[in-house]
Amino acid sequence: MLTTLQTSYTDTRSGDLAWRLGGDPLPALAVRDLSLDGPAGSPGGLAGATLQLRLLGASHQVVLAAGPGDCLETVACLPGRQVPLPARVAEQVAGWEYEFAARIEALPPHTFAARAQELLALVEEHPRGLAGIFPGDPCAFTALVAQCEERRVLWRTWHAYPQEGRLVCTRSSLVLRGTEAGGPPVPGATARRMDDETSIRGG
């Protein structure tokens, strides 16, 4: 799903981005609600789960509502928060093992434009994707794609800053800590790294 965001373009920088886990939903310019529902009583514990992708004027939020517990991730230019975007975070939240990773690609102008169009085409065709282009520059955008597996939820995002030639790429995952509340840990759950997310393309 691809949309043009109805907002004035502001000259934010990749270095302005901050990460936060928890808090409240912020005003969004575009929202996509996804059902992650699995079979009732399935061992994955995702029956009735929903994932909301939210595009903000200053980047993104992802909100998961599921039986094991809810989770809200924000990557945005947050007023009063000057903590740099972390390279990697691993935390326990509700019934989940949460992991986040971020990196920055610095690209020359012609490569940046080609990379931007490649990513926008990917997200436009993705069944669980959302991308918003900021007015004034077709290479200024925020994009998200999500995937659900038996015991984990994955999402990736891209934040494009053509004025800097920088693309901020993030990967996030939530892995169930047990087969059910109070149950034994899922074998190998914390050892599964996001670098193995080969089914979500886009680098």
mmCIF file of N, CA, C and O in Angstrom, residues 21-116:
data_model
loop_
_atom_site.group_PDB
_atom_site.id
_atom_site.type_symbol
_atom_site.label_atom_id
_atom_site.label_comp_id
_atom_site.label_asym_id
_atom_site.label_seq_id
_atom_site.Cartn_x
_atom_site.Cartn_y
_atom_site.Cartn_z
ATOM 1 N N LEU A 21 10.103 2.158 23.229
ATOM 2 C CA LEU A 21 9.224 1.000 23.380
ATOM 3 C C LEU A 21 8.208 1.335 24.458
ATOM 4 O O LEU A 21 8.570 1.720 25.570
ATOM 5 N N GLY A 22 6.921 1.188 24.115
ATOM 6 C CA GLY A 22 5.865 1.555 25.051
ATOM 7 C C GLY A 22 5.362 2.963 24.778
ATOM 8 O O GLY A 22 5.716 3.602 23.778
ATOM 9 N N GLY A 23 4.509 3.462 25.644
ATOM 10 C CA GLY A 23 3.900 4.767 25.450
ATOM 11 C C GLY A 23 2.558 4.656 24.750
ATOM 12 O O GLY A 23 1.932 3.590 24.721
ATOM 13 N N ASP A 24 2.124 5.754 24.164
ATOM 14 C CA ASP A 24 0.801 5.830 23.543
ATOM 15 C C ASP A 24 0.929 6.068 22.039
ATOM 16 O O ASP A 24 1.927 6.619 21.568
ATOM 17 N N PRO A 25 -0.109 5.682 21.288
ATOM 18 C CA PRO A 25 -0.122 6.010 19.859
ATOM 19 C C PRO A 25 -0.091 7.525 19.653
ATOM 20 O O PRO A 25 -0.738 8.278 20.374
ATOM 21 N N LEU A 26 0.667 7.968 18.665
ATOM 22 C CA LEU A 26 0.759 9.373 18.302
ATOM 23 C C LEU A 26 -0.118 9.640 17.083
ATOM 24 O O LEU A 26 -0.485 8.707 16.362
ATOM 25 N N PRO A 27 -0.482 10.896 16.841
ATOM 26 C CA PRO A 27 -1.296 11.198 15.654
ATOM 27 C C PRO A 27 -0.626 10.673 14.391
ATOM 28 O O PRO A 27 0.565 10.890 14.163
ATOM 29 N N ALA A 28 -1.396 9.968 13.573
ATOM 30 C CA ALA A 28 -0.852 9.313 12.384
ATOM 31 C C ALA A 28 -1.405 9.950 11.116
ATOM 32 O O ALA A 28 -2.546 10.404 11.072
ATOM 33 N N LEU A 29 -0.585 9.936 10.069
ATOM 34 C CA LEU A 29 -1.000 10.417 8.756
ATOM 35 C C LEU A 29 -1.567 9.302 7.888
ATOM 36 O O LEU A 29 -2.321 9.549 6.951
ATOM 37 N N ALA A 30 -1.170 8.067 8.175
ATOM 38 C CA ALA A 30 -1.692 6.902 7.453
ATOM 39 C C ALA A 30 -1.580 5.696 8.374
ATOM 40 O O ALA A 30 -0.625 5.579 9.140
ATOM 41 N N VAL A 31 -2.576 4.811 8.295
ATOM 42 C CA VAL A 31 -2.632 3.639 9.172
ATOM 43 C C VAL A 31 -3.036 2.428 8.337
ATOM 44 O O VAL A 31 -3.902 2.528 7.456
ATOM 45 N N ARG A 32 -2.421 1.288 8.621
ATOM 46 C CA ARG A 32 -2.866 0.028 8.017
ATOM 47 C C ARG A 32 -3.017 -1.001 9.118
ATOM 48 O O ARG A 32 -2.070 -1.283 9.859
ATOM 49 N N ASP A 33 -4.229 -1.566 9.241
ATOM 50 C CA ASP A 33 -4.535 -2.590 10.238
ATOM 51 C C ASP A 33 -4.425 -3.960 9.597
ATOM 52 O O ASP A 33 -5.038 -4.224 8.554
ATOM 53 N N LEU A 34 -3.656 -4.838 10.245
ATOM 54 C CA LEU A 34 -3.430 -6.177 9.734
ATOM 55 C C LEU A 34 -3.896 -7.210 10.744
ATOM 56 O O LEU A 34 -3.666 -7.058 11.944
ATOM 57 N N SER A 35 -4.540 -8.254 10.252
ATOM 58 C CA SER A 35 -4.913 -9.379 11.110
ATOM 59 C C SER A 35 -3.825 -10.432 11.038
ATOM 60 O O SER A 35 -3.407 -10.843 9.952
ATOM 61 N N LEU A 36 -3.346 -10.865 12.206
ATOM 62 C CA LEU A 36 -2.338 -11.922 12.277
ATOM 63 C C LEU A 36 -2.959 -13.200 12.801
ATOM 64 O O LEU A 36 -2.271 -14.079 13.305
ATOM 65 N N ASP A 37 -4.263 -13.296 12.689
ATOM 66 C CA ASP A 37 -5.026 -14.370 13.304
ATOM 67 C C ASP A 37 -4.563 -15.734 12.811
ATOM 68 O O ASP A 37 -4.461 -15.981 11.611
ATOM 69 N N GLY A 38 -4.287 -16.628 13.752
ATOM 70 C CA GLY A 38 -4.007 -18.028 13.449
ATOM 71 C C GLY A 38 -5.183 -18.872 13.904
ATOM 72 O O GLY A 38 -6.166 -18.369 14.444
ATOM 73 N N PRO A 39 -5.140 -20.172 13.695
ATOM 74 C CA PRO A 39 -6.219 -21.042 14.134
ATOM 75 C C PRO A 39 -6.444 -20.937 15.640
ATOM 76 O O PRO A 39 -5.495 -20.814 16.408
ATOM 77 N N ALA A 40 -7.681 -20.936 16.045
ATOM 78 C CA ALA A 40 -7.991 -20.849 17.472
ATOM 79 C C ALA A 40 -7.295 -21.980 18.211
ATOM 80 O O ALA A 40 -7.349 -23.133 17.804
ATOM 81 N N GLY A 41 -6.636 -21.612 19.309
ATOM 82 C CA GLY A 41 -5.962 -22.615 20.113
ATOM 83 C C GLY A 41 -4.655 -23.093 19.533
ATOM 84 O O GLY A 41 -4.070 -24.059 20.008
ATOM 85 N N SER A 42 -4.169 -22.440 18.465
ATOM 86 C CA SER A 42 -2.919 -22.863 17.859
ATOM 87 C C SER A 42 -1.766 -22.605 18.813
ATOM 88 O O SER A 42 -1.818 -21.697 19.632
ATOM 89 N N PRO A 43 -0.672 -23.374 18.723
ATOM 90 C CA PRO A 43 0.428 -23.194 19.652
ATOM 91 C C PRO A 43 1.125 -21.858 19.510
ATOM 92 O O PRO A 43 1.822 -21.418 20.398
ATOM 93 N N GLY A 44 0.948 -21.202 18.374
ATOM 94 C CA GLY A 44 1.580 -19.915 18.209
ATOM 95 C C GLY A 44 1.024 -18.840 19.112
ATOM 96 O O GLY A 44 1.665 -17.846 19.371
ATOM 97 N N GLY A 45 -0.186 -18.973 19.605
ATOM 98 C CA GLY A 45 -0.755 -17.999 20.522
ATOM 99 C C GLY A 45 -1.133 -16.693 19.871
ATOM 100 O O GLY A 45 -1.282 -15.685 20.549
ATOM 101 N N LEU A 46 -1.308 -16.661 18.548
ATOM 102 C CA LEU A 46 -1.606 -15.419 17.854
ATOM 103 C C LEU A 46 -3.056 -15.316 17.405
ATOM 104 O O LEU A 46 -3.398 -14.433 16.624
ATOM 105 N N ALA A 47 -3.913 -16.205 17.884
ATOM 106 C CA ALA A 47 -5.329 -16.131 17.534
ATOM 107 C C ALA A 47 -5.895 -14.783 17.981
ATOM 108 O O ALA A 47 -5.756 -14.374 19.129
ATOM 109 N N GLY A 48 -6.504 -14.067 17.042
ATOM 110 C CA GLY A 48 -7.089 -12.770 17.348
ATOM 111 C C GLY A 48 -6.104 -11.619 17.365
ATOM 112 O O GLY A 48 -6.494 -10.478 17.629
ATOM 113 N N ALA A 49 -4.830 -11.866 17.077
ATOM 114 C CA ALA A 49 -3.826 -10.808 17.138
ATOM 115 C C ALA A 49 -3.986 -9.831 15.979
ATOM 116 O O ALA A 49 -4.378 -10.205 14.875
ATOM 117 N N THR A 50 -3.666 -8.563 16.232
ATOM 118 C CA THR A 50 -3.673 -7.545 15.189
ATOM 119 C C THR A 50 -2.376 -6.744 15.265
ATOM 120 O O THR A 50 -1.782 -6.572 16.323
ATOM 121 N N LEU A 51 -1.953 -6.263 14.106
ATOM 122 C CA LEU A 51 -0.766 -5.419 14.003
ATOM 123 C C LEU A 51 -1.168 -4.160 13.258
ATOM 124 O O LEU A 51 -1.765 -4.232 12.186
ATOM 125 N N GLN A 52 -0.845 -3.026 13.824
ATOM 126 C CA GLN A 52 -1.168 -1.752 13.192
ATOM 127 C C GLN A 52 0.119 -1.036 12.792
ATOM 128 O O GLN A 52 0.982 -0.772 13.629
ATOM 129 N N LEU A 53 0.233 -0.734 11.502
ATOM 130 C CA LEU A 53 1.343 0.048 10.981
ATOM 131 C C LEU A 53 0.894 1.498 10.898
ATOM 132 O O LEU A 53 -0.133 1.803 10.295
ATOM 133 N N ARG A 54 1.679 2.407 11.469
ATOM 134 C CA ARG A 54 1.288 3.811 11.564
ATOM 135 C C ARG A 54 2.413 4.687 11.021
ATOM 136 O O ARG A 54 3.559 4.596 11.478
ATOM 137 N N LEU A 55 2.089 5.526 10.056
ATOM 138 C CA LEU A 55 3.033 6.504 9.536
ATOM 139 C C LEU A 55 2.783 7.842 10.217
ATOM 140 O O LEU A 55 1.662 8.361 10.195
ATOM 141 N N LEU A 56 3.818 8.391 10.804
ATOM 142 C CA LEU A 56 3.736 9.667 11.504
ATOM 143 C C LEU A 56 4.362 10.761 10.641
ATOM 144 O O LEU A 56 5.095 10.484 9.701
ATOM 145 N N GLY A 57 4.116 12.000 11.012
ATOM 146 C CA GLY A 57 4.799 13.079 10.331
ATOM 147 C C GLY A 57 6.297 13.023 10.555
ATOM 148 O O GLY A 57 7.074 13.556 9.770
ATOM 149 N N ALA A 58 6.705 12.348 11.636
ATOM 150 C CA ALA A 58 8.124 12.247 11.970
ATOM 151 C C ALA A 58 8.594 10.803 12.012
ATOM 152 O O ALA A 58 9.532 10.479 12.709
ATOM 153 N N SER A 59 7.972 9.929 11.292
ATOM 154 C CA SER A 59 8.395 8.552 11.029
ATOM 155 C C SER A 59 7.327 7.507 11.347
ATOM 156 O O SER A 59 6.262 7.581 10.798
ATOM 157 N N HIS A 60 7.549 6.513 12.262
ATOM 158 C CA HIS A 60 6.580 5.411 12.334
ATOM 159 C C HIS A 60 6.325 4.929 13.750
ATOM 160 O O HIS A 60 7.115 5.146 14.668
ATOM 161 N N GLN A 61 5.180 4.240 13.868
ATOM 162 C CA GLN A 61 4.860 3.421 15.037
ATOM 163 C C GLN A 61 4.317 2.085 14.545
ATOM 164 O O GLN A 61 3.679 2.005 13.492
ATOM 165 N N VAL A 62 4.577 1.032 15.333
ATOM 166 C CA VAL A 62 3.984 -0.276 15.110
ATOM 167 C C VAL A 62 3.345 -0.702 16.421
ATOM 168 O O VAL A 62 3.980 -0.646 17.482
ATOM 169 N N VAL A 63 2.071 -1.103 16.346
ATOM 170 C CA VAL A 63 1.326 -1.479 17.543
ATOM 171 C C VAL A 63 0.822 -2.910 17.379
ATOM 172 O O VAL A 63 0.049 -3.193 16.458
ATOM 173 N N LEU A 64 1.258 -3.800 18.261
ATOM 174 C CA LEU A 64 0.783 -5.182 18.266
ATOM 175 C C LEU A 64 -0.173 -5.378 19.427
ATOM 176 O O LEU A 64 0.143 -5.016 20.566
ATOM 177 N N ALA A 65 -1.347 -5.935 19.154
ATOM 178 C CA ALA A 65 -2.308 -6.312 20.190
ATOM 179 C C ALA A 65 -2.525 -7.810 20.072
ATOM 180 O O ALA A 65 -3.031 -8.293 19.059
ATOM 181 N N ALA A 66 -2.106 -8.564 21.105
ATOM 182 C CA ALA A 66 -2.182 -10.022 21.059
ATOM 183 C C ALA A 66 -2.386 -10.557 22.467
ATOM 184 O O ALA A 66 -2.116 -9.879 23.458
ATOM 185 N N GLY A 67 -2.852 -11.805 22.535
ATOM 186 C CA GLY A 67 -3.121 -12.436 23.813
ATOM 187 C C GLY A 67 -1.950 -12.425 24.785
ATOM 188 O O GLY A 67 -2.120 -12.107 25.968
ATOM 189 N N PRO A 68 -0.717 -12.748 24.347
ATOM 190 C CA PRO A 68 0.412 -12.753 25.273
ATOM 191 C C PRO A 68 0.747 -11.380 25.841
ATOM 192 O O PRO A 68 1.445 -11.275 26.848
ATOM 193 N N GLY A 69 0.309 -10.314 25.206
ATOM 194 C CA GLY A 69 0.588 -8.964 25.673
ATOM 195 C C GLY A 69 0.765 -8.020 24.505
ATOM 196 O O GLY A 69 1.091 -8.426 23.392
ATOM 197 N N ASP A 70 0.529 -6.730 24.751
ATOM 198 C CA ASP A 70 0.616 -5.721 23.711
ATOM 199 C C ASP A 70 2.016 -5.112 23.666
ATOM 200 O O ASP A 70 2.768 -5.145 24.643
ATOM 201 N N CYS A 71 2.345 -4.537 22.512
ATOM 202 C CA CYS A 71 3.653 -3.904 22.337
ATOM 203 C C CYS A 71 3.498 -2.716 21.400
ATOM 204 O O CYS A 71 2.754 -2.796 20.418
ATOM 205 N N LEU A 72 4.195 -1.614 21.706
ATOM 206 C CA LEU A 72 4.163 -0.431 20.852
ATOM 207 C C LEU A 72 5.601 0.046 20.651
ATOM 208 O O LEU A 72 6.303 0.341 21.617
ATOM 209 N N GLU A 73 6.018 0.102 19.398
ATOM 210 C CA GLU A 73 7.355 0.591 19.038
ATOM 211 C C GLU A 73 7.225 1.911 18.307
ATOM 212 O O GLU A 73 6.394 2.055 17.407
ATOM 213 N N THR A 74 8.055 2.870 18.674
ATOM 214 C CA THR A 74 8.102 4.159 17.988
ATOM 215 C C THR A 74 9.525 4.427 17.527
ATOM 216 O O THR A 74 10.469 4.284 18.309
ATOM 217 N N VAL A 75 9.689 4.784 16.274
ATOM 218 C CA VAL A 75 10.937 5.336 15.756
ATOM 219 C C VAL A 75 10.554 6.646 15.099
ATOM 220 O O VAL A 75 9.865 6.658 14.078
ATOM 221 N N ALA A 76 10.965 7.749 15.693
ATOM 222 C CA ALA A 76 10.504 9.049 15.217
ATOM 223 C C ALA A 76 11.381 10.147 15.794
ATOM 224 O O ALA A 76 12.207 9.917 16.684
ATOM 225 N N CYS A 77 11.188 11.349 15.278
ATOM 226 C CA CYS A 77 11.811 12.535 15.844
ATOM 227 C C CYS A 77 10.919 12.983 17.000
ATOM 228 O O CYS A 77 9.901 13.650 16.793
ATOM 229 N N LEU A 78 11.269 12.558 18.203
ATOM 230 C CA LEU A 78 10.427 12.762 19.375
ATOM 231 C C LEU A 78 10.844 14.038 20.113
ATOM 232 O O LEU A 78 12.015 14.180 20.490
ATOM 233 N N PRO A 79 9.911 14.972 20.326
ATOM 234 C CA PRO A 79 10.254 16.204 21.029
ATOM 235 C C PRO A 79 10.833 15.907 22.419
ATOM 236 O O PRO A 79 10.300 15.097 23.166
ATOM 237 N N GLY A 80 11.931 16.553 22.724
ATOM 238 C CA GLY A 80 12.519 16.406 24.051
ATOM 239 C C GLY A 80 13.298 15.129 24.264
ATOM 240 O O GLY A 80 13.815 14.886 25.354
ATOM 241 N N ARG A 81 13.392 14.283 23.243
ATOM 242 C CA ARG A 81 14.132 13.029 23.385
ATOM 243 C C ARG A 81 15.311 13.060 22.418
ATOM 244 O O ARG A 81 15.137 12.995 21.218
ATOM 245 N N GLN A 82 16.519 13.125 22.953
ATOM 246 C CA GLN A 82 17.710 13.280 22.140
ATOM 247 C C GLN A 82 18.577 12.023 22.132
ATOM 248 O O GLN A 82 19.739 12.071 21.765
ATOM 249 N N VAL A 83 18.041 10.883 22.575
ATOM 250 C CA VAL A 83 18.801 9.642 22.587
ATOM 251 C C VAL A 83 18.982 9.153 21.149
ATOM 252 O O VAL A 83 18.009 9.000 20.421
ATOM 253 N N PRO A 84 20.213 8.928 20.716
ATOM 254 C CA PRO A 84 20.416 8.451 19.343
ATOM 255 C C PRO A 84 19.736 7.105 19.108
ATOM 256 O O PRO A 84 19.529 6.323 20.036
ATOM 257 N N LEU A 85 19.410 6.837 17.862
ATOM 258 C CA LEU A 85 18.810 5.559 17.495
ATOM 259 C C LEU A 85 19.815 4.447 17.810
ATOM 260 O O LEU A 85 20.944 4.477 17.325
ATOM 261 N N PRO A 86 19.425 3.460 18.621
ATOM 262 C CA PRO A 86 20.379 2.412 18.996
ATOM 263 C C PRO A 86 20.650 1.459 17.844
ATOM 264 O O PRO A 86 19.796 1.218 16.997
ATOM 265 N N ALA A 87 21.860 0.890 17.828
ATOM 266 C CA ALA A 87 22.202 -0.097 16.816
ATOM 267 C C ALA A 87 21.470 -1.407 17.071
ATOM 268 O O ALA A 87 21.074 -2.099 16.134
ATOM 269 N N ARG A 88 21.286 -1.764 18.329
ATOM 270 C CA ARG A 88 20.588 -3.008 18.667
ATOM 271 C C ARG A 88 20.008 -2.910 20.076
ATOM 272 O O ARG A 88 20.631 -2.361 20.970
ATOM 273 N N VAL A 89 18.817 -3.467 20.237
ATOM 274 C CA VAL A 89 18.144 -3.553 21.536
ATOM 275 C C VAL A 89 17.537 -4.931 21.663
ATOM 276 O O VAL A 89 16.989 -5.466 20.697
ATOM 277 N N ALA A 90 17.617 -5.527 22.847
ATOM 278 C CA ALA A 90 16.927 -6.786 23.140
ATOM 279 C C ALA A 90 16.295 -6.650 24.514
ATOM 280 O O ALA A 90 16.988 -6.361 25.492
ATOM 281 N N GLU A 91 14.972 -6.812 24.577
ATOM 282 C CA GLU A 91 14.244 -6.655 25.830
ATOM 283 C C GLU A 91 13.127 -7.689 25.917
ATOM 284 O O GLU A 91 12.703 -8.252 24.904
ATOM 285 N N GLN A 92 12.637 -7.902 27.127
ATOM 286 C CA GLN A 92 11.437 -8.693 27.345
ATOM 287 C C GLN A 92 10.282 -7.725 27.566
ATOM 288 O O GLN A 92 10.389 -6.789 28.355
ATOM 289 N N VAL A 93 9.191 -7.957 26.849
ATOM 290 C CA VAL A 93 8.012 -7.114 26.994
ATOM 291 C C VAL A 93 6.788 -8.019 26.990
ATOM 292 O O VAL A 93 6.580 -8.793 26.051
ATOM 293 N N ALA A 94 5.997 -7.921 28.055
ATOM 294 C CA ALA A 94 4.820 -8.775 28.224
ATOM 295 C C ALA A 94 5.257 -10.230 28.042
ATOM 296 O O ALA A 94 6.173 -10.689 28.685
ATOM 297 N N GLY A 95 4.620 -10.962 27.144
ATOM 298 C CA GLY A 95 4.979 -12.359 26.931
ATOM 299 C C GLY A 95 5.938 -12.579 25.782
ATOM 300 O O GLY A 95 6.004 -13.679 25.232
ATOM 301 N N TRP A 96 6.692 -11.539 25.410
ATOM 302 C CA TRP A 96 7.512 -11.587 24.202
ATOM 303 C C TRP A 96 8.986 -11.346 24.495
ATOM 304 O O TRP A 96 9.346 -10.661 25.444
ATOM 305 N N GLU A 97 9.820 -11.880 23.599
ATOM 306 C CA GLU A 97 11.214 -11.458 23.477
ATOM 307 C C GLU A 97 11.261 -10.476 22.304
ATOM 308 O O GLU A 97 10.966 -10.842 21.169
ATOM 309 N N TYR A 98 11.627 -9.232 22.600
ATOM 310 C CA TYR A 98 11.643 -8.178 21.586
ATOM 311 C C TYR A 98 13.085 -7.895 21.180
ATOM 312 O O TYR A 98 13.979 -7.822 22.023
ATOM 313 N N GLU A 99 13.303 -7.730 19.892
ATOM 314 C CA GLU A 99 14.624 -7.367 19.386
ATOM 315 C C GLU A 99 14.482 -6.304 18.313
ATOM 316 O O GLU A 99 13.568 -6.361 17.476
ATOM 317 N N PHE A 100 15.384 -5.342 18.358
ATOM 318 C CA PHE A 100 15.384 -4.223 17.409
ATOM 319 C C PHE A 100 16.817 -3.992 16.933
ATOM 320 O O PHE A 100 17.763 -4.093 17.720
ATOM 321 N N ALA A 101 16.973 -3.694 15.661
ATOM 322 C CA ALA A 101 18.283 -3.353 15.112
ATOM 323 C C ALA A 101 18.115 -2.255 14.076
ATOM 324 O O ALA A 101 17.100 -2.195 13.373
ATOM 325 N N ALA A 102 19.095 -1.373 13.982
ATOM 326 C CA ALA A 102 19.051 -0.266 13.030
ATOM 327 C C ALA A 102 20.421 -0.070 12.400
ATOM 328 O O ALA A 102 21.455 -0.312 13.026
ATOM 329 N N ARG A 103 20.413 0.356 11.153
ATOM 330 C CA ARG A 103 21.651 0.708 10.462
ATOM 331 C C ARG A 103 21.337 1.819 9.470
ATOM 332 O O ARG A 103 20.176 2.051 9.108
ATOM 333 N N ILE A 104 22.379 2.505 9.036
ATOM 334 C CA ILE A 104 22.224 3.620 8.100
ATOM 335 C C ILE A 104 23.031 3.334 6.846
ATOM 336 O O ILE A 104 24.215 2.984 6.923
ATOM 337 N N GLU A 105 22.370 3.457 5.674
ATOM 338 C CA GLU A 105 23.046 3.365 4.390
ATOM 339 C C GLU A 105 23.306 4.776 3.875
ATOM 340 O O GLU A 105 22.376 5.587 3.796
ATOM 341 N N ALA A 106 24.549 5.079 3.548
ATOM 342 C CA ALA A 106 24.906 6.358 2.931
ATOM 343 C C ALA A 106 25.146 6.106 1.443
ATOM 344 O O ALA A 106 26.027 5.320 1.070
ATOM 345 N N LEU A 107 24.341 6.769 0.586
ATOM 346 C CA LEU A 107 24.349 6.458 -0.842
ATOM 347 C C LEU A 107 24.512 7.732 -1.671
ATOM 348 O O LEU A 107 23.975 8.787 -1.314
ATOM 349 N N PRO A 108 25.229 7.654 -2.811
ATOM 350 C CA PRO A 108 25.283 8.796 -3.726
ATOM 351 C C PRO A 108 23.920 9.025 -4.362
ATOM 352 O O PRO A 108 23.077 8.118 -4.388
ATOM 353 N N PRO A 109 23.670 10.237 -4.888
ATOM 354 C CA PRO A 109 22.319 10.590 -5.358
ATOM 355 C C PRO A 109 21.706 9.609 -6.351
ATOM 356 O O PRO A 109 20.536 9.228 -6.203
ATOM 357 N N HIS A 110 22.433 9.163 -7.369
ATOM 358 C CA HIS A 110 21.828 8.285 -8.372
ATOM 359 C C HIS A 110 21.507 6.918 -7.776
ATOM 360 O O HIS A 110 20.472 6.318 -8.100
ATOM 361 N N THR A 111 22.363 6.438 -6.892
ATOM 362 C CA THR A 111 22.101 5.155 -6.243
ATOM 363 C C THR A 111 20.944 5.278 -5.267
ATOM 364 O O THR A 111 20.107 4.372 -5.156
ATOM 365 N N PHE A 112 20.885 6.417 -4.570
ATOM 366 C CA PHE A 112 19.798 6.633 -3.606
ATOM 367 C C PHE A 112 18.446 6.610 -4.311
ATOM 368 O O PHE A 112 17.503 5.966 -3.845
ATOM 369 N N ALA A 113 18.329 7.297 -5.438
ATOM 370 C CA ALA A 113 17.054 7.350 -6.154
ATOM 371 C C ALA A 113 16.627 5.964 -6.622
ATOM 372 O O ALA A 113 15.445 5.595 -6.524
ATOM 373 N N ALA A 114 17.571 5.177 -7.142
ATOM 374 C CA ALA A 114 17.245 3.827 -7.596
ATOM 375 C C ALA A 114 16.829 2.942 -6.430
ATOM 376 O O ALA A 114 15.873 2.160 -6.538
ATOM 377 N N ARG A 115 17.532 3.054 -5.314
ATOM 378 C CA ARG A 115 17.201 2.273 -4.126
ATOM 379 C C ARG A 115 15.818 2.661 -3.598
ATOM 380 O O ARG A 115 15.020 1.799 -3.192
ATOM 381 N N ALA A 116 15.509 3.953 -3.603
ATOM 382 C CA ALA A 116 14.208 4.420 -3.135
ATOM 383 C C ALA A 116 13.083 3.831 -3.979
ATOM 384 O O ALA A 116 12.072 3.338 -3.445
#
